[in-house]
C-alpha cells in the first residue's frame, strides 16, 4: 500500500484543527449573547460529559489504530484484522448502549440535584440532558472509525470531514436557531442531527477502507481476536481513564459547585485555553501510526527523528500559543467579547489553563514513544502517581478556591510531570534522547516567554477592541518568529548554510 506523505498529513491535520479552533472559539460570544450564560453553562456541561464518557473507551480506539498501522506494515493478515475490527465493533455498540442508557436514566438527578439552575426550565433541561446522552454515545462510537481511518493514514480525508462537521456544528447551529428559536432545546436538537450525520459518514468511510475478503474466509462474530491485545488495550484504558480525570475532574467538580451561569464563564475560559491543547492534537494523529510502523519495520533512527522533529514543531506552534495566550489573557478576552467584567473574571483562569495546556502538549510526547514500542509501563506508573496527587488536590482546591484553585492545581501538576517524570521515562526507554529532546524546545520557550513578558505592558484590555486585536496579532506573529529563530533545527540549518558558503 502506498504510504501517504507524513508532511501532507500533518499540514492537513493542522489546517483542519486550526479552522476548528477558530470557528469554535469565535462563535462562543454569540452563544452567550443569544442563549444566555446559564444556557451556555449547559453547553459546557455537555462538553464535559463527552470527555467523561471516554472513561468507557477501555483502550479500544488506540488499539484499533495501532493494529491498523500494523496491518499496513504487513505484520497483521487481512482476515485477522477484519476479525479484530468486528470484535471491537460489537464491544463499542454494547458500551455505547450501556453508557448512553446510564446517562439517560440520570437526567432527573442531574437536573434537580447536581446542576445549580436559576432561570432555565427544569423541563427544558431534562430534554437537553436526554439528547446529550444520545449525542455523547454516538460521538463516542465514532472513535472506533476514526481509529481505523487514522491507522490507514487517511488524515487528509479525515481533516476535510472534520472541517465540514465543525462548520455545521458551530456556526451552522446559529442558522438553525435563527429559524427555530435561540433556545437551548433548539441547540441540542441540531447537535443530535449533526452527531447522526458524522456517525454515518465515518462508518461508510471505514468500511470502504477495510480489506476485502473472499467469501470462503468468514469473519465470524467472536471477540476472541481482542484477547491477545488485552494487555496493551487495558494499559491504554487505565492511562486513558487517568487522562480523562486529568482533563475533566476539575470541570466535573465545579459543575456541581458553581451556579450554572458562573460555570458558563468558567467553561468559556477553559475552552479558549483548550485551543492550545487542540493545536497539539493534529500532530499525534499522523505521527503515532507512523512511529508504530517505523518501529515495526525496525527503522529506529527514523522513528527518533520523527519524534524530535514533532516535538520541535509543537514547541514552536503550541507552546508559543500557550505563552502568548497566558500573557495576554485579559486583552484577548476583552478584544473577543467586549466585556471587561468577563475579562476580569475569566482572565486569571485562562492564564493558568493556557500555561498548563502548553506544558501538557510537551509532556504527552513520551506516550507517543511508548505507544510506538507497544509498552506503556512507564506511562501507566506515571499516571497512577499523578492521579493519586491530582484527585484530592483538585477537589480541595476547587471546593475552597473555586475555578482559580483548580487552575493552579492544573498548572503545577503539568509542570512537575514535565520536569521530573518525562526525563525519567526518556532515560529508561531512550537513554541518549532526553537531553536532545529538551534542547528542542527550551531555547524557544525561554525566548518567547521573555518577549511576551516585555510586550504585555504594550497592550491594555480596555478601549478600542480593534487596536487591541491588532496588537495581539503583532505580538503573536513576532512570538512565532522568535520561536522559529530560537529553535535548534533552524539554527542548524543556518549554520550549515554558512559553513557551505565558507567552504
PDB file of C-alpha atoms in Angstrom, residues 19-232:
ATOM      1  CA  UNK A  19     -10.013  26.058  11.453  1.00  0.00           C
ATOM      2  CA  UNK A  20     -11.958  24.100  14.086  1.00  0.00           C
ATOM      3  CA  UNK A  21     -10.378  26.100  16.922  1.00  0.00           C
ATOM      4  CA  UNK A  22     -11.075  29.438  15.239  1.00  0.00           C
ATOM      5  CA  UNK A  23     -14.738  28.813  14.485  1.00  0.00           C
ATOM      6  CA  UNK A  24     -15.464  27.060  17.801  1.00  0.00           C
ATOM      7  CA  UNK A  25     -13.905  29.860  19.854  1.00  0.00           C
ATOM      8  CA  UNK A  26     -15.062  32.776  17.684  1.00  0.00           C
ATOM      9  CA  UNK A  27     -18.658  31.648  17.953  1.00  0.00           C
ATOM     10  CA  UNK A  28     -18.766  31.432  21.785  1.00  0.00           C
ATOM     11  CA  UNK A  29     -19.673  35.088  22.457  1.00  0.00           C
ATOM     12  CA  UNK A  30     -22.646  34.686  20.117  1.00  0.00           C
ATOM     13  CA  UNK A  31     -23.828  31.648  22.082  1.00  0.00           C
ATOM     14  CA  UNK A  32     -23.721  33.655  25.307  1.00  0.00           C
ATOM     15  CA  UNK A  33     -25.335  36.696  23.650  1.00  0.00           C
ATOM     16  CA  UNK A  34     -28.296  34.865  22.143  1.00  0.00           C
ATOM     17  CA  UNK A  35     -28.726  31.945  24.568  1.00  0.00           C
ATOM     18  CA  UNK A  36     -27.526  33.461  27.845  1.00  0.00           C
ATOM     19  CA  UNK A  37     -24.712  32.477  30.201  1.00  0.00           C
ATOM     20  CA  UNK A  38     -26.803  29.859  32.008  1.00  0.00           C
ATOM     21  CA  UNK A  39     -27.764  28.076  28.789  1.00  0.00           C
ATOM     22  CA  UNK A  40     -24.122  28.169  27.732  1.00  0.00           C
ATOM     23  CA  UNK A  41     -23.245  26.587  31.073  1.00  0.00           C
ATOM     24  CA  UNK A  42     -25.394  23.650  29.981  1.00  0.00           C
ATOM     25  CA  UNK A  43     -23.413  23.506  26.724  1.00  0.00           C
ATOM     26  CA  UNK A  44     -20.208  23.407  28.796  1.00  0.00           C
ATOM     27  CA  UNK A  45     -21.685  20.571  30.866  1.00  0.00           C
ATOM     28  CA  UNK A  46     -22.337  18.714  27.593  1.00  0.00           C
ATOM     29  CA  UNK A  47     -18.684  19.110  26.588  1.00  0.00           C
ATOM     30  CA  UNK A  48     -17.586  17.812  29.987  1.00  0.00           C
ATOM     31  CA  UNK A  49     -19.861  14.764  29.674  1.00  0.00           C
ATOM     32  CA  UNK A  50     -18.295  13.899  26.335  1.00  0.00           C
ATOM     33  CA  UNK A  51     -14.901  13.946  27.983  1.00  0.00           C
ATOM     34  CA  UNK A  52     -16.037  11.783  30.900  1.00  0.00           C
ATOM     35  CA  UNK A  53     -17.596   9.261  28.514  1.00  0.00           C
ATOM     36  CA  UNK A  54     -14.095   8.483  27.280  1.00  0.00           C
ATOM     37  CA  UNK A  55     -13.633   6.584  30.546  1.00  0.00           C
ATOM     38  CA  UNK A  56     -15.536   3.797  28.766  1.00  0.00           C
ATOM     39  CA  UNK A  57     -13.054   3.572  25.911  1.00  0.00           C
ATOM     40  CA  UNK A  58     -11.039   0.797  27.617  1.00  0.00           C
ATOM     41  CA  UNK A  59      -8.117   1.476  25.283  1.00  0.00           C
ATOM     42  CA  UNK A  60     -10.024   0.231  22.250  1.00  0.00           C
ATOM     43  CA  UNK A  61      -9.645   3.276  19.979  1.00  0.00           C
ATOM     44  CA  UNK A  62      -5.814   3.488  20.208  1.00  0.00           C
ATOM     45  CA  UNK A  63      -5.654  -0.292  19.880  1.00  0.00           C
ATOM     46  CA  UNK A  64      -7.538  -0.405  16.571  1.00  0.00           C
ATOM     47  CA  UNK A  65      -5.436   2.499  15.255  1.00  0.00           C
ATOM     48  CA  UNK A  66      -2.190   0.722  16.137  1.00  0.00           C
ATOM     49  CA  UNK A  67      -3.367  -2.619  14.722  1.00  0.00           C
ATOM     50  CA  UNK A  68      -4.386  -0.864  11.511  1.00  0.00           C
ATOM     51  CA  UNK A  69      -0.854   0.510  11.252  1.00  0.00           C
ATOM     52  CA  UNK A  70       0.489  -2.985  11.937  1.00  0.00           C
ATOM     53  CA  UNK A  71      -1.708  -4.356   9.132  1.00  0.00           C
ATOM     54  CA  UNK A  72      -0.330  -1.690   6.779  1.00  0.00           C
ATOM     55  CA  UNK A  73       3.196  -2.744   7.739  1.00  0.00           C
ATOM     56  CA  UNK A  74       2.381  -6.340   6.692  1.00  0.00           C
ATOM     57  CA  UNK A  75       2.509  -7.769  10.215  1.00  0.00           C
ATOM     58  CA  UNK A  76      -1.249  -8.447  10.501  1.00  0.00           C
ATOM     59  CA  UNK A  77      -3.219 -10.508   7.955  1.00  0.00           C
ATOM     60  CA  UNK A  78      -6.368  -9.147   6.342  1.00  0.00           C
ATOM     61  CA  UNK A  79      -8.540 -11.863   7.938  1.00  0.00           C
ATOM     62  CA  UNK A  80      -7.186 -11.264  11.442  1.00  0.00           C
ATOM     63  CA  UNK A  81      -7.597  -7.526  11.034  1.00  0.00           C
ATOM     64  CA  UNK A  82     -11.229  -7.840   9.900  1.00  0.00           C
ATOM     65  CA  UNK A  83     -11.970 -10.228  12.763  1.00  0.00           C
ATOM     66  CA  UNK A  84     -10.467  -7.753  15.225  1.00  0.00           C
ATOM     67  CA  UNK A  85     -12.472  -4.873  13.761  1.00  0.00           C
ATOM     68  CA  UNK A  86     -15.728  -6.800  14.031  1.00  0.00           C
ATOM     69  CA  UNK A  87     -14.991  -7.848  17.601  1.00  0.00           C
ATOM     70  CA  UNK A  88     -14.257  -4.262  18.586  1.00  0.00           C
ATOM     71  CA  UNK A  89     -17.386  -3.050  16.791  1.00  0.00           C
ATOM     72  CA  UNK A  90     -19.515  -5.374  18.929  1.00  0.00           C
ATOM     73  CA  UNK A  91     -17.837  -4.143  22.092  1.00  0.00           C
ATOM     74  CA  UNK A  92     -18.313  -0.491  21.078  1.00  0.00           C
ATOM     75  CA  UNK A  93     -22.018  -0.966  20.388  1.00  0.00           C
ATOM     76  CA  UNK A  94     -22.631  -2.646  23.758  1.00  0.00           C
ATOM     77  CA  UNK A  95     -20.699   0.004  25.695  1.00  0.00           C
ATOM     78  CA  UNK A  96     -22.441   2.839  23.831  1.00  0.00           C
ATOM     79  CA  UNK A  97     -25.873   1.430  24.700  1.00  0.00           C
ATOM     80  CA  UNK A  98     -24.986   0.854  28.358  1.00  0.00           C
ATOM     81  CA  UNK A  99     -23.167   4.153  28.858  1.00  0.00           C
ATOM     82  CA  UNK A 100     -25.718   6.243  26.990  1.00  0.00           C
ATOM     83  CA  UNK A 101     -28.524   4.467  28.849  1.00  0.00           C
ATOM     84  CA  UNK A 102     -26.984   5.295  32.234  1.00  0.00           C
ATOM     85  CA  UNK A 103     -26.655   8.973  31.298  1.00  0.00           C
ATOM     86  CA  UNK A 104     -30.235   8.973  30.032  1.00  0.00           C
ATOM     87  CA  UNK A 105     -31.532   7.485  33.294  1.00  0.00           C
ATOM     88  CA  UNK A 106     -29.679  10.018  35.454  1.00  0.00           C
ATOM     89  CA  UNK A 107     -31.329  13.065  33.852  1.00  0.00           C
ATOM     90  CA  UNK A 108     -33.663  13.752  36.803  1.00  0.00           C
ATOM     91  CA  UNK A 109     -30.886  13.584  39.387  1.00  0.00           C
ATOM     92  CA  UNK A 110     -28.552  15.807  37.344  1.00  0.00           C
ATOM     93  CA  UNK A 111     -31.240  18.437  36.683  1.00  0.00           C
ATOM     94  CA  UNK A 112     -32.694  18.516  40.193  1.00  0.00           C
ATOM     95  CA  UNK A 113     -29.698  17.910  42.446  1.00  0.00           C
ATOM     96  CA  UNK A 114     -26.392  18.443  40.618  1.00  0.00           C
ATOM     97  CA  UNK A 115     -26.769  21.493  38.373  1.00  0.00           C
ATOM     98  CA  UNK A 116     -27.415  24.838  40.074  1.00  0.00           C
ATOM     99  CA  UNK A 117     -30.262  26.135  37.893  1.00  0.00           C
ATOM    100  CA  UNK A 118     -31.539  29.682  38.234  1.00  0.00           C
ATOM    101  CA  UNK A 119     -33.638  30.668  35.195  1.00  0.00           C
ATOM    102  CA  UNK A 120     -33.770  27.645  32.881  1.00  0.00           C
ATOM    103  CA  UNK A 121     -36.883  25.483  32.957  1.00  0.00           C
ATOM    104  CA  UNK A 122     -36.218  22.070  34.502  1.00  0.00           C
ATOM    105  CA  UNK A 123     -38.412  20.548  31.771  1.00  0.00           C
ATOM    106  CA  UNK A 124     -36.152  22.005  29.070  1.00  0.00           C
ATOM    107  CA  UNK A 125     -33.044  20.880  30.949  1.00  0.00           C
ATOM    108  CA  UNK A 126     -34.387  17.319  31.223  1.00  0.00           C
ATOM    109  CA  UNK A 127     -34.998  17.234  27.463  1.00  0.00           C
ATOM    110  CA  UNK A 128     -31.493  18.552  26.777  1.00  0.00           C
ATOM    111  CA  UNK A 129     -29.894  16.009  29.119  1.00  0.00           C
ATOM    112  CA  UNK A 130     -31.677  13.164  27.312  1.00  0.00           C
ATOM    113  CA  UNK A 131     -30.477  14.442  23.936  1.00  0.00           C
ATOM    114  CA  UNK A 132     -26.972  14.806  25.396  1.00  0.00           C
ATOM    115  CA  UNK A 133     -26.960  11.112  26.347  1.00  0.00           C
ATOM    116  CA  UNK A 134     -27.698  10.069  22.754  1.00  0.00           C
ATOM    117  CA  UNK A 135     -25.208  12.537  21.234  1.00  0.00           C
ATOM    118  CA  UNK A 136     -22.432  11.505  23.605  1.00  0.00           C
ATOM    119  CA  UNK A 137     -22.932   7.803  22.806  1.00  0.00           C
ATOM    120  CA  UNK A 138     -22.935   8.442  19.042  1.00  0.00           C
ATOM    121  CA  UNK A 139     -19.872  10.695  19.066  1.00  0.00           C
ATOM    122  CA  UNK A 140     -18.010   8.267  21.305  1.00  0.00           C
ATOM    123  CA  UNK A 141     -18.658   5.407  18.871  1.00  0.00           C
ATOM    124  CA  UNK A 142     -17.037   7.405  16.079  1.00  0.00           C
ATOM    125  CA  UNK A 143     -13.747   6.855  17.917  1.00  0.00           C
ATOM    126  CA  UNK A 144     -13.582   3.315  16.507  1.00  0.00           C
ATOM    127  CA  UNK A 145     -13.948   4.530  12.937  1.00  0.00           C
ATOM    128  CA  UNK A 146     -11.590   7.460  13.432  1.00  0.00           C
ATOM    129  CA  UNK A 147      -9.034   4.949  14.724  1.00  0.00           C
ATOM    130  CA  UNK A 148      -9.323   2.890  11.537  1.00  0.00           C
ATOM    131  CA  UNK A 149      -9.139   5.940   9.262  1.00  0.00           C
ATOM    132  CA  UNK A 150      -6.118   7.337  11.145  1.00  0.00           C
ATOM    133  CA  UNK A 151      -4.430   3.944  11.111  1.00  0.00           C
ATOM    134  CA  UNK A 152      -4.724   3.896   7.329  1.00  0.00           C
ATOM    135  CA  UNK A 153      -3.169   7.391   7.451  1.00  0.00           C
ATOM    136  CA  UNK A 154      -6.126   8.924   5.615  1.00  0.00           C
ATOM    137  CA  UNK A 155      -5.573  12.123   7.555  1.00  0.00           C
ATOM    138  CA  UNK A 156      -6.324  14.485   4.658  1.00  0.00           C
ATOM    139  CA  UNK A 157      -9.782  12.973   4.129  1.00  0.00           C
ATOM    140  CA  UNK A 158     -10.451  12.963   7.872  1.00  0.00           C
ATOM    141  CA  UNK A 159      -9.373  16.596   8.148  1.00  0.00           C
ATOM    142  CA  UNK A 160     -11.787  17.671   5.407  1.00  0.00           C
ATOM    143  CA  UNK A 161     -14.679  15.825   7.056  1.00  0.00           C
ATOM    144  CA  UNK A 162     -13.795  17.272  10.471  1.00  0.00           C
ATOM    145  CA  UNK A 163     -13.867  20.769   8.986  1.00  0.00           C
ATOM    146  CA  UNK A 164     -17.266  20.233   7.377  1.00  0.00           C
ATOM    147  CA  UNK A 165     -18.777  18.769  10.555  1.00  0.00           C
ATOM    148  CA  UNK A 166     -17.290  21.585  12.662  1.00  0.00           C
ATOM    149  CA  UNK A 167     -18.788  24.175  10.294  1.00  0.00           C
ATOM    150  CA  UNK A 168     -22.213  22.596  10.741  1.00  0.00           C
ATOM    151  CA  UNK A 169     -21.810  22.083  14.489  1.00  0.00           C
ATOM    152  CA  UNK A 170     -20.697  25.620  15.424  1.00  0.00           C
ATOM    153  CA  UNK A 171     -21.788  28.406  13.021  1.00  0.00           C
ATOM    154  CA  UNK A 172     -24.383  26.110  11.434  1.00  0.00           C
ATOM    155  CA  UNK A 173     -26.344  25.824  14.672  1.00  0.00           C
ATOM    156  CA  UNK A 174     -26.819  29.603  14.738  1.00  0.00           C
ATOM    157  CA  UNK A 175     -28.519  29.467  11.339  1.00  0.00           C
ATOM    158  CA  UNK A 176     -30.743  26.634  12.595  1.00  0.00           C
ATOM    159  CA  UNK A 177     -31.651  28.584  15.744  1.00  0.00           C
ATOM    160  CA  UNK A 178     -32.374  31.680  13.663  1.00  0.00           C
ATOM    161  CA  UNK A 179     -35.321  29.826  12.114  1.00  0.00           C
ATOM    162  CA  UNK A 180     -36.341  27.622  15.066  1.00  0.00           C
ATOM    163  CA  UNK A 181     -35.565  29.889  18.010  1.00  0.00           C
ATOM    164  CA  UNK A 182     -32.490  30.776  20.042  1.00  0.00           C
ATOM    165  CA  UNK A 183     -33.311  28.289  22.775  1.00  0.00           C
ATOM    166  CA  UNK A 184     -31.220  25.641  24.449  1.00  0.00           C
ATOM    167  CA  UNK A 185     -33.619  22.967  23.146  1.00  0.00           C
ATOM    168  CA  UNK A 186     -33.043  24.050  19.533  1.00  0.00           C
ATOM    169  CA  UNK A 187     -29.301  23.933  20.122  1.00  0.00           C
ATOM    170  CA  UNK A 188     -29.312  20.325  21.282  1.00  0.00           C
ATOM    171  CA  UNK A 189     -31.772  19.087  18.632  1.00  0.00           C
ATOM    172  CA  UNK A 190     -29.383  20.366  15.972  1.00  0.00           C
ATOM    173  CA  UNK A 191     -26.390  18.761  17.742  1.00  0.00           C
ATOM    174  CA  UNK A 192     -28.201  15.413  17.594  1.00  0.00           C
ATOM    175  CA  UNK A 193     -28.741  15.755  13.841  1.00  0.00           C
ATOM    176  CA  UNK A 194     -25.056  16.536  13.279  1.00  0.00           C
ATOM    177  CA  UNK A 195     -23.959  13.651  15.515  1.00  0.00           C
ATOM    178  CA  UNK A 196     -26.017  11.253  13.384  1.00  0.00           C
ATOM    179  CA  UNK A 197     -24.574  12.648  10.150  1.00  0.00           C
ATOM    180  CA  UNK A 198     -20.985  12.422  11.430  1.00  0.00           C
ATOM    181  CA  UNK A 199     -21.521   8.850  12.577  1.00  0.00           C
ATOM    182  CA  UNK A 200     -22.868   7.708   9.201  1.00  0.00           C
ATOM    183  CA  UNK A 201     -20.056   9.349   7.208  1.00  0.00           C
ATOM    184  CA  UNK A 202     -17.293   7.778   9.308  1.00  0.00           C
ATOM    185  CA  UNK A 203     -18.926   4.336   9.277  1.00  0.00           C
ATOM    186  CA  UNK A 204     -19.153   4.333   5.480  1.00  0.00           C
ATOM    187  CA  UNK A 205     -15.566   5.500   5.015  1.00  0.00           C
ATOM    188  CA  UNK A 206     -14.200   2.905   7.457  1.00  0.00           C
ATOM    189  CA  UNK A 207     -15.898   0.040   5.648  1.00  0.00           C
ATOM    190  CA  UNK A 208     -14.588   1.277   2.309  1.00  0.00           C
ATOM    191  CA  UNK A 209     -11.024   1.172   3.705  1.00  0.00           C
ATOM    192  CA  UNK A 210     -11.260  -2.288   5.273  1.00  0.00           C
ATOM    193  CA  UNK A 211      -9.524  -5.055   3.285  1.00  0.00           C
ATOM    194  CA  UNK A 212     -11.889  -7.164   1.214  1.00  0.00           C
ATOM    195  CA  UNK A 213     -12.001 -10.903   1.875  1.00  0.00           C
ATOM    196  CA  UNK A 214     -13.144 -13.775  -0.364  1.00  0.00           C
ATOM    197  CA  UNK A 215     -16.396 -15.436   0.650  1.00  0.00           C
ATOM    198  CA  UNK A 216     -14.579 -18.640   1.728  1.00  0.00           C
ATOM    199  CA  UNK A 217     -12.974 -16.715   4.620  1.00  0.00           C
ATOM    200  CA  UNK A 218     -15.835 -15.943   7.020  1.00  0.00           C
ATOM    201  CA  UNK A 219     -15.096 -13.250   9.590  1.00  0.00           C
ATOM    202  CA  UNK A 220     -17.357 -14.611  12.313  1.00  0.00           C
ATOM    203  CA  UNK A 221     -18.733 -12.861  15.399  1.00  0.00           C
ATOM    204  CA  UNK A 222     -16.247 -13.859  18.077  1.00  0.00           C
ATOM    205  CA  UNK A 223     -14.482 -11.416  20.398  1.00  0.00           C
ATOM    206  CA  UNK A 224     -11.502 -13.798  20.730  1.00  0.00           C
ATOM    207  CA  UNK A 225      -9.297 -11.651  18.412  1.00  0.00           C
ATOM    208  CA  UNK A 226      -9.283  -8.998  21.141  1.00  0.00           C
ATOM    209  CA  UNK A 227      -7.766 -11.311  23.778  1.00  0.00           C
ATOM    210  CA  UNK A 228      -4.116 -11.167  22.564  1.00  0.00           C
ATOM    211  CA  UNK A 229      -4.321  -7.365  22.711  1.00  0.00           C
ATOM    212  CA  UNK A 230      -5.910  -7.125  26.143  1.00  0.00           C
ATOM    213  CA  UNK A 231      -2.686  -6.304  27.953  1.00  0.00           C
ATOM    214  CA  UNK A 232      -1.887  -3.405  25.626  1.00  0.00           C
TER     215      UNK A 232
END
